[in-house]
XYZ file of C-alpha atoms in Angstrom:
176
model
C 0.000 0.000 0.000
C 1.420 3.234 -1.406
C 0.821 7.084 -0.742
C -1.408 6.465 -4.541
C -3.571 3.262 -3.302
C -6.807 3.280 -3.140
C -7.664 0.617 -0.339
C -11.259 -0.857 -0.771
C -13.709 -1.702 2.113
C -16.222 -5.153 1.846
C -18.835 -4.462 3.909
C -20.574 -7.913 3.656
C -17.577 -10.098 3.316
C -20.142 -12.748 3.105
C -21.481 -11.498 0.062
C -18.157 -12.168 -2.039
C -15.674 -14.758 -2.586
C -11.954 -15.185 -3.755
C -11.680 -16.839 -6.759
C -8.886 -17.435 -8.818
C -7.378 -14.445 -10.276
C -10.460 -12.427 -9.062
C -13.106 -11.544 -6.900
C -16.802 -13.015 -6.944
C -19.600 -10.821 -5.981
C -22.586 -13.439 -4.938
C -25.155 -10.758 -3.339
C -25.253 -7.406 -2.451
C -22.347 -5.666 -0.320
C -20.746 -2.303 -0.595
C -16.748 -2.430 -1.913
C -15.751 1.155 -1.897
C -13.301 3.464 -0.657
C -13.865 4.742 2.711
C -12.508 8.672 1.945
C -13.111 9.916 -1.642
C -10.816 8.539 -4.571
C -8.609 11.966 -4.796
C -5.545 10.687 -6.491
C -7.815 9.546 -9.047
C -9.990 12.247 -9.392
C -7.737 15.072 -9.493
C -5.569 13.178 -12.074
C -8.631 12.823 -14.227
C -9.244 16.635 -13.683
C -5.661 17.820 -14.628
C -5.638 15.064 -17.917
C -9.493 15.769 -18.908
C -9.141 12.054 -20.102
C -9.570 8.558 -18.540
C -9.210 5.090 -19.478
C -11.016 2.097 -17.468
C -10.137 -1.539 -18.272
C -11.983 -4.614 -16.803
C -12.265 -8.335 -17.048
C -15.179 -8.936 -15.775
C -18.096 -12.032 -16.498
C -21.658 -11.070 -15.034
C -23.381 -13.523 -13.520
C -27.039 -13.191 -14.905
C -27.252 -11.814 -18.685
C -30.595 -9.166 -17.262
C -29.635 -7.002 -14.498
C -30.744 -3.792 -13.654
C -30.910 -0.005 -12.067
C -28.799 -0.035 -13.940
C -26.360 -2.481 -11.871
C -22.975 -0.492 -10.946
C -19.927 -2.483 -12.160
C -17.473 0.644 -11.124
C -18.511 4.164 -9.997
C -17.208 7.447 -8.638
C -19.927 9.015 -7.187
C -21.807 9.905 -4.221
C -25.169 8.577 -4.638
C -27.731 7.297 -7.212
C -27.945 10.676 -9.008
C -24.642 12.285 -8.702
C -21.120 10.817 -10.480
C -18.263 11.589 -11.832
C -18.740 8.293 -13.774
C -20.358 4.513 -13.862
C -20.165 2.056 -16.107
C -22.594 -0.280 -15.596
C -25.234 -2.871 -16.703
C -28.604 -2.347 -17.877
C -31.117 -5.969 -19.027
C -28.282 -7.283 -21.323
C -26.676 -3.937 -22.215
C -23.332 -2.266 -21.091
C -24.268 1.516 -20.085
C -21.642 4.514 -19.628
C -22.577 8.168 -17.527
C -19.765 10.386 -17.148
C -20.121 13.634 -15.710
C -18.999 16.475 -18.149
C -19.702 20.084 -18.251
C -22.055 19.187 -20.929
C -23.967 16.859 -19.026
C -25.903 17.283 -16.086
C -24.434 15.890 -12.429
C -25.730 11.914 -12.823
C -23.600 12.188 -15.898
C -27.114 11.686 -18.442
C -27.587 11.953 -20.790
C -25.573 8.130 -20.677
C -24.727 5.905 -23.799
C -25.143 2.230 -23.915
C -23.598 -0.500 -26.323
C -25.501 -2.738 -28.417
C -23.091 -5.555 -27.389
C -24.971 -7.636 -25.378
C -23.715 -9.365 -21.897
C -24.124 -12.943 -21.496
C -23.997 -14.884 -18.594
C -20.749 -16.037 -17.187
C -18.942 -14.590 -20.279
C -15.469 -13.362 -19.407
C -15.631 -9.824 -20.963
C -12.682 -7.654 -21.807
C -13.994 -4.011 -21.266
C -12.376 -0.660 -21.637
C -13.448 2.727 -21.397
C -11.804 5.471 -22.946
C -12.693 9.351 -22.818
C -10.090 12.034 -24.386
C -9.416 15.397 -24.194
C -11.469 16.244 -27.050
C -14.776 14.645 -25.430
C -14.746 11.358 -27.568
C -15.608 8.429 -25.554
C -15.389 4.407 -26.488
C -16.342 1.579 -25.050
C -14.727 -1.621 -26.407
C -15.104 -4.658 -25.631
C -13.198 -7.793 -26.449
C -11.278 -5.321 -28.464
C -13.956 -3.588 -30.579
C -15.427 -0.616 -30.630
C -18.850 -1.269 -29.045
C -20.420 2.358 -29.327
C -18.594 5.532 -29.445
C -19.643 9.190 -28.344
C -18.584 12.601 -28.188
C -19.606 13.906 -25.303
C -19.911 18.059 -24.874
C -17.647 19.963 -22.069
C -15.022 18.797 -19.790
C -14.307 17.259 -16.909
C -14.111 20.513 -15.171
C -16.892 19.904 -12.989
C -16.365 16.783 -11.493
C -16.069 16.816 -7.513
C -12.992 15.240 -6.577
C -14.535 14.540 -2.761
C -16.329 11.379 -4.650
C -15.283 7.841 -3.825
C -14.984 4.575 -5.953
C -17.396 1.554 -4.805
C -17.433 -1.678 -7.552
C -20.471 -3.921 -8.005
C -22.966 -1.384 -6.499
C -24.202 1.987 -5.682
C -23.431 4.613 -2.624
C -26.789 5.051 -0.658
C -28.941 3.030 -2.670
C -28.556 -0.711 -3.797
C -28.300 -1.470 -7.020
C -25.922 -4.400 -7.389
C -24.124 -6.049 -10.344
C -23.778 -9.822 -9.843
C -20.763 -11.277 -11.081
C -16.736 -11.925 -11.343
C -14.630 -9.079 -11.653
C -10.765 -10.509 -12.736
C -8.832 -7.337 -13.153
């Protein structure tokens, strides 16, 4: 653990299991930072660009809310970003200065999610606004978004597999 780690919290330990070369999320629990995810948000603020990989599987091809595979936010209707699951659907908010603060309006891939799948994901936003989502190296859907990142709050904090304050869950294996 270094001055730049972002140390997670398992609320329900229950609700999760170790599994090789990842982590299974069974039910709902909250994994999130306990203070706000600064080193990460205020190097997203001085770039104005991000890039989020995952290898992830789900383990039910509908879930809903939509379910939160990653966040930064502070509640249901205020992010910096999500990318998440919606029915079979992967679905992207990020808060710009074009958007309003839940980061809508959102974009979602017509690449659908299947269950127990291993998925290679990555998110990409750049300077310019452009955002991708590819998965299993493709572009899934593509976007350019208006504004910067100006306006994100770097007090928010980074939970995976579900929401601050509400529960909205995502159900499955998250490998890297």
């Amino acid at each position: 653990s270094g001055s730049d780690a972002l140390d997670l919290q398992i609320n329900s330990p229950e609700s999760i299991e170790w599994i090789n070369n990842g982590l299974s999320i069974n039910s709902s629990t909250d994994i999130s930072t306990t203070s706000s995810a600064l080193i990460l948000n205020d190097s997203i603020g001085q770039t104005n660009e991000f890039t989020f990989e995952l290898w992830i599987s789900s383990s039910q091809e509908y879930q809903s809310g939509p379910a939160r595979i990653v966040t930064i936010s502070e509640n249901v209707s205020e992010r910096n970003f999500t990318l998440g699951q919606n029915l079979n659907n992967f679905i992207l908010r990020t808060r710009t200065a074009g958007t309003n603060l839940n980061g809508l309006p959102e974009f979602s891939t017509q690449t659908e999610v299947f269950e127990d799948e291993l998925v290679h994901v990555i998110v990409t936003k750049t300077a310019n606004g452009e955002q991708k989502i590819f998965i299993n190296g493709e572009v899934a859907d593509s976007l350019f978004s208006e504004g910067d990142l100006s306006n994100w709050d770097r007090e928010y904090k980074l939970a995976i597999g579900n929401e601050f304050m509400t529960n909205q869950p995502w159900l499955g294996n998250i490998y890297y």
